[in-house]
Tab-separated table of C-alpha atoms in Angstrom:
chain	number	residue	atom	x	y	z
A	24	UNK	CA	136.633	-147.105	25.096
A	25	UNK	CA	137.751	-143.634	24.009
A	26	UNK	CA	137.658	-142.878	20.296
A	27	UNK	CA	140.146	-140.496	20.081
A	28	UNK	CA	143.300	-141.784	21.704
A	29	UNK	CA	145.969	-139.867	24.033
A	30	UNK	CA	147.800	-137.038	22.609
A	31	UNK	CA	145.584	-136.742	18.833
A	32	UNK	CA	143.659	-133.576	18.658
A	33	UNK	CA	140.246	-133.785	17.012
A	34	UNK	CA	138.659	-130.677	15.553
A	35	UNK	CA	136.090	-129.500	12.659
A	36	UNK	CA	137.138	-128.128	9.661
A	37	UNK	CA	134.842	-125.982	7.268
A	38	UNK	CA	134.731	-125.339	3.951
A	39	UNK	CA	132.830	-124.324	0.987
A	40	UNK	CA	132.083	-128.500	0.388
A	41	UNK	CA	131.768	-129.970	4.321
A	42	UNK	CA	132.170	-129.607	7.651
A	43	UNK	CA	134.730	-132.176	8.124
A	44	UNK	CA	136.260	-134.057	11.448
A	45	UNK	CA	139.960	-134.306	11.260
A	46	UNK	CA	142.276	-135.413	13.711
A	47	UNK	CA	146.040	-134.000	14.293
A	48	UNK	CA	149.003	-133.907	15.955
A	49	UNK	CA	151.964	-131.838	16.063
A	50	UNK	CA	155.760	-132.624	15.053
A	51	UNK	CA	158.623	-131.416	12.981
A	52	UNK	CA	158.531	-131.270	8.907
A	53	UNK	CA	156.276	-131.308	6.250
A	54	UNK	CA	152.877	-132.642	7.443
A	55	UNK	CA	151.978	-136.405	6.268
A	56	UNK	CA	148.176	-135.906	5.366
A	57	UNK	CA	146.422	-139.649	6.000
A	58	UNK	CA	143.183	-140.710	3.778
A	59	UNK	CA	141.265	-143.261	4.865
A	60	UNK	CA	139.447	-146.116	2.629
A	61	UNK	CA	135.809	-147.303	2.363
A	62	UNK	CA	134.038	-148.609	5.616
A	63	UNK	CA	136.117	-146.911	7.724
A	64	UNK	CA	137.627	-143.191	9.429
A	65	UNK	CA	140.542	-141.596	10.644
A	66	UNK	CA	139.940	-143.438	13.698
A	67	UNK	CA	142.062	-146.304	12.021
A	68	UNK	CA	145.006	-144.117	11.539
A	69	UNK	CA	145.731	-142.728	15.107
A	70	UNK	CA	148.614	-145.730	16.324
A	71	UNK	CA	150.511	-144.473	13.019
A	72	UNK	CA	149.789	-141.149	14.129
A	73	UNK	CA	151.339	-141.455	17.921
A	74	UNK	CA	154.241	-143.365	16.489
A	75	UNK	CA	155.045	-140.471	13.494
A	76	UNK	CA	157.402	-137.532	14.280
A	77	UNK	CA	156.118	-135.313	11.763
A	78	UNK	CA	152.582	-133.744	12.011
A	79	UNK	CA	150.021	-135.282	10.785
A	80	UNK	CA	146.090	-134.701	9.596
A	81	UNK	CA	144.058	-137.368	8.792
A	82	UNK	CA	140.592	-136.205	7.478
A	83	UNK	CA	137.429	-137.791	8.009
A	84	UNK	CA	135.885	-138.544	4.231
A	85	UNK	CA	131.766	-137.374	3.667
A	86	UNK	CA	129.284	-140.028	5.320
A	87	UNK	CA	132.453	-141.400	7.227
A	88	UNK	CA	133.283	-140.588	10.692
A	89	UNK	CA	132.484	-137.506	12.014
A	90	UNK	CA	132.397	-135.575	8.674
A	91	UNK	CA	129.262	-134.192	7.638
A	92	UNK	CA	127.035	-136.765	5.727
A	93	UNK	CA	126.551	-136.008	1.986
A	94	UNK	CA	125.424	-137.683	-0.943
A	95	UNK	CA	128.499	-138.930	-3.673
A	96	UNK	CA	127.956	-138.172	-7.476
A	97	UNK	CA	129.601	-141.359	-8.583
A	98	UNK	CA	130.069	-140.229	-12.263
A	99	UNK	CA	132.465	-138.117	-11.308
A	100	UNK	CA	134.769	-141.129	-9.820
A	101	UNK	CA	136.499	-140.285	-6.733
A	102	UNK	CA	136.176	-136.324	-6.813
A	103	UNK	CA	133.722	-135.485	-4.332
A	104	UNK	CA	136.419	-137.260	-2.276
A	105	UNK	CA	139.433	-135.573	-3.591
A	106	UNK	CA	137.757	-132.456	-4.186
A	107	UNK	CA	137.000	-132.378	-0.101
A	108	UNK	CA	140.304	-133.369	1.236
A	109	UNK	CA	141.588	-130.225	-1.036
A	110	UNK	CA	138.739	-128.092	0.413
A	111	UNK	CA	140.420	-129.072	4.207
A	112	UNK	CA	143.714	-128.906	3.214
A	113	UNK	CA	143.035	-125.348	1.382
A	114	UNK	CA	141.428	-124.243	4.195
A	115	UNK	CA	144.109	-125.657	6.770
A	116	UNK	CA	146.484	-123.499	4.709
A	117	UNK	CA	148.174	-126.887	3.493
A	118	UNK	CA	150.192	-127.510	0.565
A	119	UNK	CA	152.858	-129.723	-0.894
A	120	UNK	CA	152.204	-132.473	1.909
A	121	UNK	CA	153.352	-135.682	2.174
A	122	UNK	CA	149.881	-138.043	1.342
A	123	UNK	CA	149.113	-141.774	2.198
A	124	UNK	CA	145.761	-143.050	0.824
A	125	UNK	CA	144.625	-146.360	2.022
A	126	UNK	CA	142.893	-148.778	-0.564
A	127	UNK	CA	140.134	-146.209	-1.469
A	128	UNK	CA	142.137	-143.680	-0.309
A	129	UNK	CA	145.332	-144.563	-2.878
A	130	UNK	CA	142.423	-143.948	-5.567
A	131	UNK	CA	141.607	-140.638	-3.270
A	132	UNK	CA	145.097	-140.093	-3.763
A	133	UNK	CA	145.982	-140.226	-7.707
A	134	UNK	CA	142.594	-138.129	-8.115
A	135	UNK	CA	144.898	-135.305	-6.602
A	136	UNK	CA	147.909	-136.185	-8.274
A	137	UNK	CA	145.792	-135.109	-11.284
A	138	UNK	CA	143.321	-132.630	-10.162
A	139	UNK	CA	145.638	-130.730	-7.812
A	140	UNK	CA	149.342	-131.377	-7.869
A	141	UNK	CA	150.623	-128.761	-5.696
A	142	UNK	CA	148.829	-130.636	-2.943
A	143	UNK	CA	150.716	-133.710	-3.369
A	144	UNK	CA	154.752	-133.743	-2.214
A	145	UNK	CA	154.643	-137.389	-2.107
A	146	UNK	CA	152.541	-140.230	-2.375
A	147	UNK	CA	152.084	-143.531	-0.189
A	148	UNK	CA	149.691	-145.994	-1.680
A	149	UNK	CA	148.517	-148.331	0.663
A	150	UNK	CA	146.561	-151.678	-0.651
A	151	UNK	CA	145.271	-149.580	-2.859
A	152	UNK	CA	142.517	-149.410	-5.619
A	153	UNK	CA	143.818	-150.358	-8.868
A	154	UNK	CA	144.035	-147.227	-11.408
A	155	UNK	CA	141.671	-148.592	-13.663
A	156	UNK	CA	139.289	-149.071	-11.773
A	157	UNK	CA	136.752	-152.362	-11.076
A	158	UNK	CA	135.529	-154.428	-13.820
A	159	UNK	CA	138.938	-154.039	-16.460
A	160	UNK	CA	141.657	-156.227	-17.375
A	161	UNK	CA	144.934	-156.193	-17.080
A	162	UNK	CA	145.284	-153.502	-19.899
A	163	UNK	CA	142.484	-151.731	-18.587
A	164	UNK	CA	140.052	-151.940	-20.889
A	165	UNK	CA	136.479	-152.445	-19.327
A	166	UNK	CA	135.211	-156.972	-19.489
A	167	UNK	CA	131.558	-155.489	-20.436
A	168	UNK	CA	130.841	-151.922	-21.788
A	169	UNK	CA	128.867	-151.466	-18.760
A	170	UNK	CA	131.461	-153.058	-16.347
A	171	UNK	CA	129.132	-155.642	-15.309
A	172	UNK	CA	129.277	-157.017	-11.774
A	173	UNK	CA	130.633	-153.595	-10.301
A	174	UNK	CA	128.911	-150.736	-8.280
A	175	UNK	CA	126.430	-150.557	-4.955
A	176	UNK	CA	124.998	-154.291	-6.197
A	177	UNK	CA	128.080	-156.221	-5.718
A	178	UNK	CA	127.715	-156.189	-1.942
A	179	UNK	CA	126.211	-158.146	0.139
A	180	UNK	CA	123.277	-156.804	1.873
A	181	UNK	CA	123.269	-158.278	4.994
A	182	UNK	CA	126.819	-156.242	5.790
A	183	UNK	CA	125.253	-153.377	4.357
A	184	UNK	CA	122.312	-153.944	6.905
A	185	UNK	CA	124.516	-154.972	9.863
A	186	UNK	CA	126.525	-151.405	9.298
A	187	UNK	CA	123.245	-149.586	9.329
A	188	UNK	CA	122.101	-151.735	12.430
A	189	UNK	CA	125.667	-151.097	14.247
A	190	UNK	CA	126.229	-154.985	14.752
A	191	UNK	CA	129.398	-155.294	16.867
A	192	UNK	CA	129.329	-158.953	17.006
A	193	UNK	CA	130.882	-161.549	15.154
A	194	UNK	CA	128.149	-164.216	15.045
A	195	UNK	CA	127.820	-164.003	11.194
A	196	UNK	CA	130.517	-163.426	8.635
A	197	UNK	CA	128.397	-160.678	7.184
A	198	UNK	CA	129.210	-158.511	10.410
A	199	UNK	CA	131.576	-155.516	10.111
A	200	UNK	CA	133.684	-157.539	13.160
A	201	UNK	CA	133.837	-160.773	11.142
A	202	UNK	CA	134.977	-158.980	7.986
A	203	UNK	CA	137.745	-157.297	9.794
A	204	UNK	CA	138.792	-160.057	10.744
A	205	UNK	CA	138.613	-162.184	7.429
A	206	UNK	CA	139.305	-158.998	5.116
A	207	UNK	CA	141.242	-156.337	6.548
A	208	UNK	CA	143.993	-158.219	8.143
A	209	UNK	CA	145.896	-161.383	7.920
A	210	UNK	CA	144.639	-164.313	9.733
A	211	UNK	CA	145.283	-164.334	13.733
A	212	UNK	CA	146.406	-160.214	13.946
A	213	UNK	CA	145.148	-158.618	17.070
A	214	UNK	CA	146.309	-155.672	18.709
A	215	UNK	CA	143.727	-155.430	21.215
A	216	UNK	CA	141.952	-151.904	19.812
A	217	UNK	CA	139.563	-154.208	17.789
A	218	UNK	CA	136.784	-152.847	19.151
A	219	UNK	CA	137.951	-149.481	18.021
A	220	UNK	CA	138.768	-150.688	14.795
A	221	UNK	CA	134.648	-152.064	14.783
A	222	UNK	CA	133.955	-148.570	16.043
A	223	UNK	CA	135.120	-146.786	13.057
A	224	UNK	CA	133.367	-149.447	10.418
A	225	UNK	CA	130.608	-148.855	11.626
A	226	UNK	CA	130.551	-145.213	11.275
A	227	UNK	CA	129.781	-145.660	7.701
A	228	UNK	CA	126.332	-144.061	6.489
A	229	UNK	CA	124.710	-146.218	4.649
A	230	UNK	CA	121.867	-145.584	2.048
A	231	UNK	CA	122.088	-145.462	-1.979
A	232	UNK	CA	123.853	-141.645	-1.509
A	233	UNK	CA	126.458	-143.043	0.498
A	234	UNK	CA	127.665	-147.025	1.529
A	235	UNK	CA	127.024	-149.112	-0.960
A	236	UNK	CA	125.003	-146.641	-3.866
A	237	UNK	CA	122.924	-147.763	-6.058
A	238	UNK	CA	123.110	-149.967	-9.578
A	239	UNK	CA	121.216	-150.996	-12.760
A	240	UNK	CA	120.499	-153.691	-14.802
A	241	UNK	CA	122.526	-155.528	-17.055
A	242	UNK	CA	122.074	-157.647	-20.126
A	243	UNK	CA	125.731	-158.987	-19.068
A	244	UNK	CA	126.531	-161.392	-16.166
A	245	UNK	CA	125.550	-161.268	-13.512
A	246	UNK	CA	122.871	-158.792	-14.688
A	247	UNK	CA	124.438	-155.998	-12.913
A	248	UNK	CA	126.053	-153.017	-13.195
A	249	UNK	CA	127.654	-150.073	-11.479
A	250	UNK	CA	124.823	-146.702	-10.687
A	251	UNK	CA	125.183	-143.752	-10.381
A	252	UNK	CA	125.219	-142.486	-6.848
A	253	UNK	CA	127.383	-143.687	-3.958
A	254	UNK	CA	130.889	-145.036	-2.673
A	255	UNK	CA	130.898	-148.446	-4.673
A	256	UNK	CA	130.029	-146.924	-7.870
A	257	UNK	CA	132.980	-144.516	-7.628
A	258	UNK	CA	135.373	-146.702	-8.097
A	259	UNK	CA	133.822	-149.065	-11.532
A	260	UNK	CA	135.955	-148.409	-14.550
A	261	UNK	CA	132.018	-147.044	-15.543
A	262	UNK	CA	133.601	-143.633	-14.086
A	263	UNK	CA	136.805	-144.014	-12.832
A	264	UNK	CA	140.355	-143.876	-14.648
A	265	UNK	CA	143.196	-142.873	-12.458
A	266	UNK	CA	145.878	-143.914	-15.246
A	267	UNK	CA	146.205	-140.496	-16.520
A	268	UNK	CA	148.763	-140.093	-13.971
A	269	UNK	CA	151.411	-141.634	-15.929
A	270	UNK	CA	151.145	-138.574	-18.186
A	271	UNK	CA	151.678	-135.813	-15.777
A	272	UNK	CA	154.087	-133.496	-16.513
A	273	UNK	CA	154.829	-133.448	-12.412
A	274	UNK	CA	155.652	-137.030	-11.072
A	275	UNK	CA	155.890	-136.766	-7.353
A	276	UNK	CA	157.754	-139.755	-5.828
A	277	UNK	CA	154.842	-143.204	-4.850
A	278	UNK	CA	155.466	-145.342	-2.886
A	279	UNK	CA	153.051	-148.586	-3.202
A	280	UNK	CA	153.010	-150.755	0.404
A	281	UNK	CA	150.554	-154.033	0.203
A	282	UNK	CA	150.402	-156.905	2.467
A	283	UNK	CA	151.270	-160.531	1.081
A	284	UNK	CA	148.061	-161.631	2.055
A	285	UNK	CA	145.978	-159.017	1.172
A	286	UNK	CA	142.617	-160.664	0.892
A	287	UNK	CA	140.220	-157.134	-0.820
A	288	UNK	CA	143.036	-156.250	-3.332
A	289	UNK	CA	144.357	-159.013	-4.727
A	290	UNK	CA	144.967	-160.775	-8.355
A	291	UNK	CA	142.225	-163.006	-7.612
A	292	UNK	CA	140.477	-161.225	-4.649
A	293	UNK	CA	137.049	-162.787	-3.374
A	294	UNK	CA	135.642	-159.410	-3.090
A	295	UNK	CA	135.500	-159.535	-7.019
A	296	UNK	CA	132.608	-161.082	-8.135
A	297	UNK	CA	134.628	-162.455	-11.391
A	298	UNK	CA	136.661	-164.416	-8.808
A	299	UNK	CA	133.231	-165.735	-6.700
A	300	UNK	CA	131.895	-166.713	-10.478
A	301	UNK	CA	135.176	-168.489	-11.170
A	302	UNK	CA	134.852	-170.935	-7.782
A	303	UNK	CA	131.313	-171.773	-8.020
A	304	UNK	CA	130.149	-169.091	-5.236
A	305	UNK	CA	127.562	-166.533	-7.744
A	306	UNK	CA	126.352	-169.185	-10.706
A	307	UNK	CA	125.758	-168.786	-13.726
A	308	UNK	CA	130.038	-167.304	-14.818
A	309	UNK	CA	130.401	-167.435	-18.495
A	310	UNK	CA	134.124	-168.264	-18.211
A	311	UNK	CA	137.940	-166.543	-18.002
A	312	UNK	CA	136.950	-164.979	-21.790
A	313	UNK	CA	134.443	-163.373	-20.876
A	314	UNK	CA	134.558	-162.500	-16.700
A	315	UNK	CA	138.140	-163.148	-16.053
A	316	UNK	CA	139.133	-162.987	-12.278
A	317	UNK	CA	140.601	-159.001	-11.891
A	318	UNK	CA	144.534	-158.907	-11.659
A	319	UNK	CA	144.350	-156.246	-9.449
A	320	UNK	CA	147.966	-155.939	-8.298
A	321	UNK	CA	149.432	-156.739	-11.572
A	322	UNK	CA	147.126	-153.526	-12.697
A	323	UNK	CA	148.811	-151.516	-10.385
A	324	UNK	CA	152.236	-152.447	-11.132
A	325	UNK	CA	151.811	-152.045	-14.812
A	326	UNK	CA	150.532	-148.489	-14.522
A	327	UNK	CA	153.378	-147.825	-11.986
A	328	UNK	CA	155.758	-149.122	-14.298
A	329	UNK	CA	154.483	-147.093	-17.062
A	330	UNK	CA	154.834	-143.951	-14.492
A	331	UNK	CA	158.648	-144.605	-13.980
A	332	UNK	CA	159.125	-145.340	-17.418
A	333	UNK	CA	157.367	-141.540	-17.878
A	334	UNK	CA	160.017	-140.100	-15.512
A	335	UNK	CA	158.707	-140.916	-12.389
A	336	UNK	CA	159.783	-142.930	-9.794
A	337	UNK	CA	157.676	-145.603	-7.411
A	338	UNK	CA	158.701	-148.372	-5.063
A	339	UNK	CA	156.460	-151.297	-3.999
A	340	UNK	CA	157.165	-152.764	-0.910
A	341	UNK	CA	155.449	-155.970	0.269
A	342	UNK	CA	154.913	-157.071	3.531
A	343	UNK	CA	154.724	-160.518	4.001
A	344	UNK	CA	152.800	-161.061	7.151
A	345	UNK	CA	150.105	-158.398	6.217
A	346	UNK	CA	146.613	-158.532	4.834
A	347	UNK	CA	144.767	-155.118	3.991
A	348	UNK	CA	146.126	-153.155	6.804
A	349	UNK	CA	150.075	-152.930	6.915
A	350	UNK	CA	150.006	-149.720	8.788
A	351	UNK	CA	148.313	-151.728	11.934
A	352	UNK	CA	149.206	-155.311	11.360
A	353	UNK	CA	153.449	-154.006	10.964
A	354	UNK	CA	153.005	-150.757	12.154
A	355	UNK	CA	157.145	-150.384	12.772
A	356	UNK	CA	158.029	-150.843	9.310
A	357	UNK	CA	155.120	-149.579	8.222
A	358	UNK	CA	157.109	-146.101	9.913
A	359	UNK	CA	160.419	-146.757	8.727
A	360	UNK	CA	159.290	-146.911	5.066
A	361	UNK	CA	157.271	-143.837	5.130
A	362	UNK	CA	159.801	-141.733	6.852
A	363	UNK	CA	162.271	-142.988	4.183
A	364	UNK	CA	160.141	-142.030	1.438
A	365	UNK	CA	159.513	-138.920	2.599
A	366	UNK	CA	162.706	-137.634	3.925
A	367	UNK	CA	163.938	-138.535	0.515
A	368	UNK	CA	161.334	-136.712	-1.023
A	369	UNK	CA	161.463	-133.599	1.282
């Protein structure tokens, strides 16, 4: 199977940060720039890309893809990523685009929103990361000062270890095939590129630098909490808060797209290790008081709420035969609500 699909252009990009892989392709308009989420590349992005008129750029993140593989400071949250799709974009001679972040990469996204708004045009938030980041409540504030049961510890290690192995099967439901399957999209989606979809998982470095990081003990349950180094640590409410974005004196238009069955982002998602306490799966759960369950779409909302109420403007849009993926799993609406937003925005 070719990676790179029919009539997308892959080339290298460097900058003063990486040397990054990013695919293209040409249109008419402002470019839509794509960012891609955690366990996964651009690779994952190239139907929408065939089926969009405008050009578009969607950048391979560090230690995903092709990029170059370097280590991610987790204390500062999500800026080594944001800080490198600005490096590609600055050197691409990019500005004011049109962005779409997908769960990870809606975190990706905000960090811009704050750290460089004349990047950002527009945003598209895609089953995104909640603003407050892993281990809150619904007003944000952190369960445990330490935001116990977040970071490189909360995964499971055989995935981890099937990644680094480049397991393509799906005899366990620790492979990166079976978790597609159960996580990324709603039950009984295939579009036949599944083994492309596998492909691009499983270019995920793995290592405490990189997929999951690393973590450190906690006198909280479950006796862990977020490190300092590496993707999962990036996004614990330890060292990320995207909510400043409500308070920015430029408010470009969001649009927020999530699937109705959604099963990483969700109000009671069993990626969340409050929620695997709550039903009996991780023992020892000292109750709703203490480790409640994290509303993770009701987080979202509330800070998007807050951001129109600011001046801004936002639009959530649920698809109701989606999981994690809407842009695959819907991919024709998944156009006609982008172009919408974005002509409006233009």
């Amino acid at each position: 199977m070719s990676t790179v699909l029919d009539g997308i252009e892959q080339t290298f990009v460097e900058t003063d940060r990486l040397r990054a892989s990013v695919l293209s392709r040409h249109g008419q308009g402002t470019p839509i720039v794509l960012v891609h989420g955690n366990v996964s590349s651009s690779l994952f992005f190239q139907p929408l890309m065939l089926a969009l008129p405008r050009p578009t750029v969607a950048i391979d993140l560090r230690g995903y893809g092709d990029s170059e593989t370097l280590p991610v400071d987790a204390t500062r949250g999500l800026r080594d990523f944001s800080d490198d799709v600005a490096s590609v974009l600055d050197a691409l001679g990019l500005a004011a685009v049109h962005l779409v972040g997908w769960s990870m990469g809606g975190g990706i996204v905000m960090q811009l929103m704050l750290d460089r708004p004349d990047l950002v045009r527009s945003a598209t938030l895609m089953a995104t990361v909640p603003p407050q980041g892993f281990g809150t409540r619904l007003d944000g504030s952190k369960c445990t000062p330490d935001a116990a049961g977040t970071g490189g510890l909360g995964v499971n290690p055989d995935f981890v270890a099937r990644l680094a192995a480049g397991d393509t099967t799906a005899d366990a439901p620790t492979s990166p095939r079976s978790v597609f399957r159960s996580g990324y999209v709603a039950p009984g989606f295939d579009d036949g590129r599944e083994d492309l979809w596998v492909e691009s998982m499983l270019s995920t470095k793995t290592g405490e630098d990189n997929q999951p990081g690393d973590g450190v003990a906690s006198e909280s349950w479950p006796g862990f909490a977020a490190g300092t180094r590496g993707i999962l640590n990036t996004m614990s409410a330890a060292h990320m808060d995207l909510t400043g974005i409500v308070d920015l004196d430029h408010k470009p238009s969001i649009l927020w797209i999530r699937g109705a069955h959604d099963a990483i982002v969700g109000d009671e998602s069993f990626f969340d290790i409050n929620t695997l306490g709550k039903h009996g799966i991780v023992p020892g759960w000292p109750g709703e008081d203490v480790a409640p369950p994290q509303p993770m779409i009701a987080q979202t909302r509330a800070v998007l709420e807050e951001y129109a109420a600011n001046g801004g403007a936002y639009r959530e849009v649920v698809f109701e035969h989606a999981g994690h993926s809407p842009h695959l799993e819907d991919e024709p609406r998944f156009v006609e609500e982008l172009l919408a937003h974005v002509t409006a925005t233009d």
